[in-house]
Amino acid sequence: MLSHTGMKPKLKVALVGAGGIARGQHLPGWNQIADAEVVAIVDINAEAARAAATEFCVPQVFTDYREMLKADVDIVDICTPNRLHTPVALAALKTGRHVLCEKPLAVTTAEVRQLGELADRKGLKLMSAQHMRYLPVSGDIRQWAATGALGEVYHARVRAMRRALLPISPGFIDSRLSGGGPCMDIGVHALDACLWMMDFPKPVRVTGTMKTNFAKGHVIPGKWGEWDRSLFDVEDFAAGFVHFENGATMTLEAAWLGHQEEDEDLSFQLFGKGAGVYWPSGRYASVVNGSFCQGTLSPAHAAASPHHQEIRAFFKSVADNEPSPVPWTETIRVIAILEAIATSSRSGREIEIAL
Ligand SMILES: NC(=O)c1ccc[n+]([C@@H]2O[C@H](COP(=O)([O-])OP(=O)(O)OC[C@H]3O[C@@H](n4cnc5c(N)ncnc54)[C@H](O)[C@@H]3O)[C@@H](O)[C@H]2O)c1
């Protein structure tokens, strides 16, 4: 089928995993791109695949992604539980498909490297779906940081802390499917956005701790419902301290359950020698001519869903053969930090990162 430009055929997309994020964001996001069409949906749960296909008028339904890969498809968009990301992405890349994949791209640095090197060898696009980069305030802070306004950034404070928002499905709480708890699930969002603002300094040493403080008991009732406590084998709280090669440091905290006022605090703060800035509020603080000043960088703008922007950016990179908007060489630094927090927690030691 030809696109509205009459020049290029539409890019054909297959979506793997027809759960919450696929139906809530990815399928509507692809629907808004005139030069792409979702031609297949895959889910091991045939009913879920069929329901999504009906809702979004998708012609082909599969229960096995290997069968789907025999069809005429240019792009594979992966929305399965985390641990399935690597096998599906590997199979898609091996058969010449571009890959957009939900976060975390993979749960180990070895897997990220394997996927990234394969994509590079084959000249295919690979992108981790880090939609927080597409919030208007993220672009504004990054642009402002690029002017040098922050000066040397010497510390970052990153938080992904929830009061009682524990995702209840096995895909999140069973490590065989998720590869980790809140650190991998939501820490990855704020960490990626923060490192992006910092221009991705190289992490060199990490200490961390992971605990299961509440999830095995009933002290904090989950606002998203009950979960299977016998299946729960990931942390519900994690904290890490990171040293970067350029001398900067970072603290990172992530939790699904804990005693705090806010339902969710997904935020970071950058401390520079010229100014400090808060994300996502866009507030900043500095001193000008000896006087304290503060303000807000990013006046509220109405914008499309950041998920849809991320999908559009990926589509454009494929259609125009531009570099991936989220290069795997950045993603590997994010995953290295998350992986090292878990390793440090298990070993009780500081972990050196060699990338
Ligand atoms: N970016 C975000 O804001 C955001 C939000 C939620 C989830 N996510 C990510 O998206 C992914 C999916 O999360 P979700 O909330 O949609 O989970 P979900 O449990 O709602 O959906 C996952 C779907 O994948 C299917 N599935 C499992 N194994 C499969 C396989 N081998 N082949 C095909 N389908 C398979 C399941 O049957 C299910 O329908 C996770 O990686 C998660 O981290 C991202």
PDB file of N, CA and C and ligand atoms in Angstrom, residues 15-23 25-26 42-46 48-49 62-65 78-85 88 101-104 129-132 162 167 169-172 177 184-185 188-189 307 310, ligand 1:
ATOM      1  N   LEU A  15       3.314  -5.801  16.537  1.00  0.00           N
ATOM      2  CA  LEU A  15       3.400  -5.520  17.957  1.00  0.00           C
ATOM      3  C   LEU A  15       3.412  -6.830  18.745  1.00  0.00           C
ATOM      4  N   VAL A  16       4.386  -7.002  19.613  1.00  0.00           N
ATOM      5  CA  VAL A  16       4.481  -8.240  20.398  1.00  0.00           C
ATOM      6  C   VAL A  16       4.173  -7.921  21.859  1.00  0.00           C
ATOM      7  N   GLY A  17       3.119  -8.546  22.384  1.00  0.00           N
ATOM      8  CA  GLY A  17       2.683  -8.287  23.763  1.00  0.00           C
ATOM      9  C   GLY A  17       1.537  -7.294  23.728  1.00  0.00           C
ATOM     10  N   ALA A  18       0.311  -7.797  23.903  1.00  0.00           N
ATOM     11  CA  ALA A  18      -0.866  -6.930  23.754  1.00  0.00           C
ATOM     12  C   ALA A  18      -1.453  -6.576  25.116  1.00  0.00           C
ATOM     13  N   GLY A  19      -0.592  -6.149  26.046  1.00  0.00           N
ATOM     14  CA  GLY A  19      -1.058  -5.812  27.393  1.00  0.00           C
ATOM     15  C   GLY A  19      -1.308  -4.324  27.552  1.00  0.00           C
ATOM     16  N   GLY A  20      -1.117  -3.861  28.793  1.00  0.00           N
ATOM     17  CA  GLY A  20      -1.491  -2.489  29.154  1.00  0.00           C
ATOM     18  C   GLY A  20      -0.812  -1.418  28.314  1.00  0.00           C
ATOM     19  N   ILE A  21       0.513  -1.480  28.200  1.00  0.00           N
ATOM     20  CA  ILE A  21       1.216  -0.393  27.519  1.00  0.00           C
ATOM     21  C   ILE A  21       0.982  -0.452  26.006  1.00  0.00           C
ATOM     22  N   ALA A  22       0.806  -1.651  25.482  1.00  0.00           N
ATOM     23  CA  ALA A  22       0.567  -1.786  24.044  1.00  0.00           C
ATOM     24  C   ALA A  22      -0.777  -1.152  23.678  1.00  0.00           C
ATOM     25  N   ARG A  23      -1.796  -1.501  24.453  1.00  0.00           N
ATOM     26  CA  ARG A  23      -3.149  -1.008  24.117  1.00  0.00           C
ATOM     27  C   ARG A  23      -3.331   0.447  24.527  1.00  0.00           C
ATOM     28  N   GLN A  25      -0.863   2.842  24.852  1.00  0.00           N
ATOM     29  CA  GLN A  25      -0.003   3.842  24.223  1.00  0.00           C
ATOM     30  C   GLN A  25       0.520   3.451  22.846  1.00  0.00           C
ATOM     31  N   HIS A  26       1.052   2.234  22.700  1.00  0.00           N
ATOM     32  CA  HIS A  26       1.745   1.926  21.441  1.00  0.00           C
ATOM     33  C   HIS A  26       0.791   1.829  20.252  1.00  0.00           C
ATOM     34  N   VAL A  42       0.943  -9.986  18.294  1.00  0.00           N
ATOM     35  CA  VAL A  42       1.324 -11.284  18.851  1.00  0.00           C
ATOM     36  C   VAL A  42       1.125 -11.248  20.360  1.00  0.00           C
ATOM     37  N   ASP A  43       0.508 -12.278  20.899  1.00  0.00           N
ATOM     38  CA  ASP A  43       0.472 -12.439  22.360  1.00  0.00           C
ATOM     39  C   ASP A  43       0.306 -13.924  22.649  1.00  0.00           C
ATOM     40  N   ILE A  44       1.007 -14.422  23.670  1.00  0.00           N
ATOM     41  CA  ILE A  44       0.825 -15.832  24.020  1.00  0.00           C
ATOM     42  C   ILE A  44      -0.609 -16.076  24.495  1.00  0.00           C
ATOM     43  N   ASN A  45      -1.235 -15.014  24.937  1.00  0.00           N
ATOM     44  CA  ASN A  45      -2.644 -15.079  25.300  1.00  0.00           C
ATOM     45  C   ASN A  45      -3.461 -14.704  24.058  1.00  0.00           C
ATOM     46  N   ALA A  46      -4.012 -15.739  23.400  1.00  0.00           N
ATOM     47  CA  ALA A  46      -4.674 -15.520  22.112  1.00  0.00           C
ATOM     48  C   ALA A  46      -5.840 -14.551  22.239  1.00  0.00           C
ATOM     49  N   ALA A  48      -6.124 -12.040  24.330  1.00  0.00           N
ATOM     50  CA  ALA A  48      -5.614 -10.660  24.426  1.00  0.00           C
ATOM     51  C   ALA A  48      -5.199 -10.164  23.048  1.00  0.00           C
ATOM     52  N   ALA A  49      -4.558 -11.024  22.265  1.00  0.00           N
ATOM     53  CA  ALA A  49      -4.127 -10.627  20.921  1.00  0.00           C
ATOM     54  C   ALA A  49      -5.335 -10.307  20.049  1.00  0.00           C
ATOM     55  N   PHE A  62      -1.132 -13.550  16.013  1.00  0.00           N
ATOM     56  CA  PHE A  62      -0.267 -14.713  16.262  1.00  0.00           C
ATOM     57  C   PHE A  62      -0.144 -14.938  17.763  1.00  0.00           C
ATOM     58  N   THR A  63       0.160 -16.197  18.128  1.00  0.00           N
ATOM     59  CA  THR A  63       0.460 -16.463  19.533  1.00  0.00           C
ATOM     60  C   THR A  63       1.946 -16.781  19.713  1.00  0.00           C
ATOM     61  N   ASP A  64       2.698 -16.819  18.624  1.00  0.00           N
ATOM     62  CA  ASP A  64       4.134 -17.120  18.702  1.00  0.00           C
ATOM     63  C   ASP A  64       4.884 -16.118  17.818  1.00  0.00           C
ATOM     64  N   TYR A  65       5.798 -15.359  18.427  1.00  0.00           N
ATOM     65  CA  TYR A  65       6.462 -14.304  17.636  1.00  0.00           C
ATOM     66  C   TYR A  65       7.291 -14.890  16.495  1.00  0.00           C
ATOM     67  N   ILE A  78       8.161  -4.197  20.737  1.00  0.00           N
ATOM     68  CA  ILE A  78       8.081  -5.221  21.790  1.00  0.00           C
ATOM     69  C   ILE A  78       7.514  -4.636  23.090  1.00  0.00           C
ATOM     70  N   CYS A  79       6.410  -5.204  23.535  1.00  0.00           N
ATOM     71  CA  CYS A  79       5.732  -4.749  24.757  1.00  0.00           C
ATOM     72  C   CYS A  79       5.447  -5.942  25.679  1.00  0.00           C
ATOM     73  N   THR A  80       6.346  -6.887  25.729  1.00  0.00           N
ATOM     74  CA  THR A  80       6.201  -8.065  26.593  1.00  0.00           C
ATOM     75  C   THR A  80       6.854  -7.775  27.952  1.00  0.00           C
ATOM     76  N   PRO A  81       6.704  -8.676  28.929  1.00  0.00           N
ATOM     77  CA  PRO A  81       7.488  -8.542  30.159  1.00  0.00           C
ATOM     78  C   PRO A  81       8.989  -8.473  29.841  1.00  0.00           C
ATOM     79  N   ASN A  82       9.731  -7.813  30.730  1.00  0.00           N
ATOM     80  CA  ASN A  82      11.139  -7.450  30.472  1.00  0.00           C
ATOM     81  C   ASN A  82      12.024  -8.593  29.970  1.00  0.00           C
ATOM     82  N   ARG A  83      11.939  -9.740  30.621  1.00  0.00           N
ATOM     83  CA  ARG A  83      12.865 -10.831  30.285  1.00  0.00           C
ATOM     84  C   ARG A  83      12.666 -11.372  28.871  1.00  0.00           C
ATOM     85  N   LEU A  84      11.488 -11.100  28.309  1.00  0.00           N
ATOM     86  CA  LEU A  84      11.217 -11.560  26.944  1.00  0.00           C
ATOM     87  C   LEU A  84      11.776 -10.594  25.907  1.00  0.00           C
ATOM     88  N   HIS A  85      12.205  -9.410  26.354  1.00  0.00           N
ATOM     89  CA  HIS A  85      12.652  -8.407  25.378  1.00  0.00           C
ATOM     90  C   HIS A  85      13.809  -8.937  24.532  1.00  0.00           C
ATOM     91  N   VAL A  88      13.020 -11.858  21.879  1.00  0.00           N
ATOM     92  CA  VAL A  88      12.174 -11.376  20.772  1.00  0.00           C
ATOM     93  C   VAL A  88      12.975 -10.401  19.904  1.00  0.00           C
ATOM     94  N   CYS A 101      11.596  -1.195  21.515  1.00  0.00           N
ATOM     95  CA  CYS A 101      11.347  -2.115  22.631  1.00  0.00           C
ATOM     96  C   CYS A 101      11.045  -1.331  23.891  1.00  0.00           C
ATOM     97  N   GLU A 102      10.036  -1.779  24.613  1.00  0.00           N
ATOM     98  CA  GLU A 102       9.714  -1.124  25.885  1.00  0.00           C
ATOM     99  C   GLU A 102      10.928  -1.180  26.836  1.00  0.00           C
ATOM    100  N   LYS A 103      10.935  -0.297  27.795  1.00  0.00           N
ATOM    101  CA  LYS A 103      12.012  -0.255  28.778  1.00  0.00           C
ATOM    102  C   LYS A 103      11.819  -1.344  29.812  1.00  0.00           C
ATOM    103  N   PRO A 104      12.830  -1.888  30.439  1.00  0.00           N
ATOM    104  CA  PRO A 104      14.224  -1.754  30.054  1.00  0.00           C
ATOM    105  C   PRO A 104      14.493  -2.589  28.794  1.00  0.00           C
ATOM    106  N   ALA A 129      12.334   2.312  24.576  1.00  0.00           N
ATOM    107  CA  ALA A 129      11.226   3.273  24.606  1.00  0.00           C
ATOM    108  C   ALA A 129      11.282   4.152  25.863  1.00  0.00           C
ATOM    109  N   GLN A 130      12.181   5.106  25.843  1.00  0.00           N
ATOM    110  CA  GLN A 130      12.344   6.002  27.009  1.00  0.00           C
ATOM    111  C   GLN A 130      11.521   7.262  26.780  1.00  0.00           C
ATOM    112  N   HIS A 131      10.197   7.115  27.049  1.00  0.00           N
ATOM    113  CA  HIS A 131       9.310   8.218  26.651  1.00  0.00           C
ATOM    114  C   HIS A 131       9.497   9.479  27.484  1.00  0.00           C
ATOM    115  N   MET A 132      10.132   9.360  28.664  1.00  0.00           N
ATOM    116  CA  MET A 132      10.313  10.560  29.505  1.00  0.00           C
ATOM    117  C   MET A 132      11.160  11.609  28.798  1.00  0.00           C
ATOM    118  N   ARG A 162       7.443   5.263  45.016  1.00  0.00           N
ATOM    119  CA  ARG A 162       5.988   5.188  45.104  1.00  0.00           C
ATOM    120  C   ARG A 162       5.551   4.813  46.511  1.00  0.00           C
ATOM    121  N   PRO A 167       2.869  -2.778  40.730  1.00  0.00           N
ATOM    122  CA  PRO A 167       2.202  -3.447  39.602  1.00  0.00           C
ATOM    123  C   PRO A 167       2.004  -4.920  39.942  1.00  0.00           C
ATOM    124  N   SER A 169       0.905  -7.672  38.270  1.00  0.00           N
ATOM    125  CA  SER A 169       0.955  -8.852  37.396  1.00  0.00           C
ATOM    126  C   SER A 169       2.298  -9.575  37.524  1.00  0.00           C
ATOM    127  N   PRO A 170       2.299 -10.890  37.264  1.00  0.00           N
ATOM    128  CA  PRO A 170       3.541 -11.676  37.394  1.00  0.00           C
ATOM    129  C   PRO A 170       4.676 -11.086  36.563  1.00  0.00           C
ATOM    130  N   GLY A 171       4.327 -10.453  35.450  1.00  0.00           N
ATOM    131  CA  GLY A 171       5.348  -9.858  34.586  1.00  0.00           C
ATOM    132  C   GLY A 171       6.229  -8.842  35.296  1.00  0.00           C
ATOM    133  N   PHE A 172       5.781  -8.341  36.434  1.00  0.00           N
ATOM    134  CA  PHE A 172       6.556  -7.356  37.180  1.00  0.00           C
ATOM    135  C   PHE A 172       7.145  -7.931  38.476  1.00  0.00           C
ATOM    136  N   LEU A 177      10.344 -13.250  34.973  1.00  0.00           N
ATOM    137  CA  LEU A 177       9.751 -12.483  33.872  1.00  0.00           C
ATOM    138  C   LEU A 177      10.247 -11.035  33.843  1.00  0.00           C
ATOM    139  N   MET A 184      14.407  -1.649  38.070  1.00  0.00           N
ATOM    140  CA  MET A 184      14.302  -1.919  36.623  1.00  0.00           C
ATOM    141  C   MET A 184      13.027  -1.309  36.044  1.00  0.00           C
ATOM    142  N   ASP A 185      11.959  -1.286  36.827  1.00  0.00           N
ATOM    143  CA  ASP A 185      10.658  -0.899  36.295  1.00  0.00           C
ATOM    144  C   ASP A 185      10.520   0.615  36.158  1.00  0.00           C
ATOM    145  N   VAL A 188      14.489   3.042  35.938  1.00  0.00           N
ATOM    146  CA  VAL A 188      15.025   3.185  34.580  1.00  0.00           C
ATOM    147  C   VAL A 188      14.526   4.469  33.901  1.00  0.00           C
ATOM    148  N   HIS A 189      13.293   4.894  34.201  1.00  0.00           N
ATOM    149  CA  HIS A 189      12.746   6.105  33.563  1.00  0.00           C
ATOM    150  C   HIS A 189      13.525   7.350  33.986  1.00  0.00           C
ATOM    151  N   HIS A 307       4.705   9.150  24.845  1.00  0.00           N
ATOM    152  CA  HIS A 307       4.836   7.819  24.225  1.00  0.00           C
ATOM    153  C   HIS A 307       4.664   7.943  22.706  1.00  0.00           C
ATOM    154  N   GLU A 310       7.646   9.447  21.157  1.00  0.00           N
ATOM    155  CA  GLU A 310       8.757   8.483  21.094  1.00  0.00           C
ATOM    156  C   GLU A 310       8.560   7.551  19.892  1.00  0.00           C
TER     157      GLU A 310
HETATM  158  N1  LIG B   1       6.998   3.127  29.294  1.00  0.00           N
HETATM  159  C1  LIG B   1       6.081   2.971  30.221  1.00  0.00           C
HETATM  160  O1  LIG B   1       5.568   3.921  30.786  1.00  0.00           O
HETATM  161  C2  LIG B   1       5.636   1.579  30.558  1.00  0.00           C
HETATM  162  C3  LIG B   1       4.476   1.374  31.315  1.00  0.00           C
HETATM  163  C4  LIG B   1       4.088   0.069  31.584  1.00  0.00           C
HETATM  164  C5  LIG B   1       4.854  -0.994  31.137  1.00  0.00           C
HETATM  165  N2  LIG B   1       5.978  -0.752  30.417  1.00  0.00           N
HETATM  166  C6  LIG B   1       6.794  -1.877  29.943  1.00  0.00           C
HETATM  167  O2  LIG B   1       6.071  -2.562  28.932  1.00  0.00           O
HETATM  168  C7  LIG B   1       6.247  -3.966  29.032  1.00  0.00           C
HETATM  169  C8  LIG B   1       4.892  -4.635  29.188  1.00  0.00           C
HETATM  170  O3  LIG B   1       4.236  -4.096  30.310  1.00  0.00           O
HETATM  171  P1  LIG B   1       2.632  -4.106  30.429  1.00  0.00           P
HETATM  172  O4  LIG B   1       2.280  -3.224  31.557  1.00  0.00           O
HETATM  173  O5  LIG B   1       1.985  -3.873  29.121  1.00  0.00           O
HETATM  174  O6  LIG B   1       2.442  -5.620  30.872  1.00  0.00           O
HETATM  175  P2  LIG B   1       1.140  -6.534  30.708  1.00  0.00           P
HETATM  176  O7  LIG B   1       1.324  -7.653  31.666  1.00  0.00           O
HETATM  177  O8  LIG B   1      -0.100  -5.715  30.768  1.00  0.00           O
HETATM  178  O9  LIG B   1       1.265  -7.082  29.189  1.00  0.00           O
HETATM  179  C9  LIG B   1       2.266  -7.925  28.765  1.00  0.00           C
HETATM  180  C10 LIG B   1       1.692  -8.811  27.659  1.00  0.00           C
HETATM  181  O10 LIG B   1       2.756  -9.581  27.101  1.00  0.00           O
HETATM  182  C11 LIG B   1       2.225 -10.866  26.829  1.00  0.00           C
HETATM  183  N3  LIG B   1       3.312 -11.830  26.701  1.00  0.00           N
HETATM  184  C12 LIG B   1       4.027 -12.454  27.662  1.00  0.00           C
HETATM  185  N4  LIG B   1       4.951 -13.275  27.110  1.00  0.00           N
HETATM  186  C13 LIG B   1       4.820 -13.164  25.776  1.00  0.00           C
HETATM  187  C14 LIG B   1       5.471 -13.768  24.668  1.00  0.00           C
HETATM  188  N5  LIG B   1       6.450 -14.658  24.826  1.00  0.00           N
HETATM  189  N6  LIG B   1       5.061 -13.436  23.424  1.00  0.00           N
HETATM  190  C15 LIG B   1       4.061 -12.556  23.220  1.00  0.00           C
HETATM  191  N7  LIG B   1       3.397 -11.948  24.251  1.00  0.00           N
HETATM  192  C16 LIG B   1       3.778 -12.245  25.499  1.00  0.00           C
HETATM  193  C17 LIG B   1       1.285 -11.155  27.987  1.00  0.00           C
HETATM  194  O11 LIG B   1       0.378 -12.186  27.696  1.00  0.00           O
HETATM  195  C18 LIG B   1       0.634  -9.786  28.155  1.00  0.00           C
HETATM  196  O12 LIG B   1      -0.542  -9.667  27.388  1.00  0.00           O
HETATM  197  C19 LIG B   1       7.214  -4.175  30.213  1.00  0.00           C
HETATM  198  O13 LIG B   1       8.514  -4.296  29.723  1.00  0.00           O
HETATM  199  C20 LIG B   1       7.102  -2.897  31.007  1.00  0.00           C
HETATM  200  O14 LIG B   1       8.291  -2.560  31.695  1.00  0.00           O
HETATM  201  C21 LIG B   1       6.359   0.504  30.114  1.00  0.00           C
END
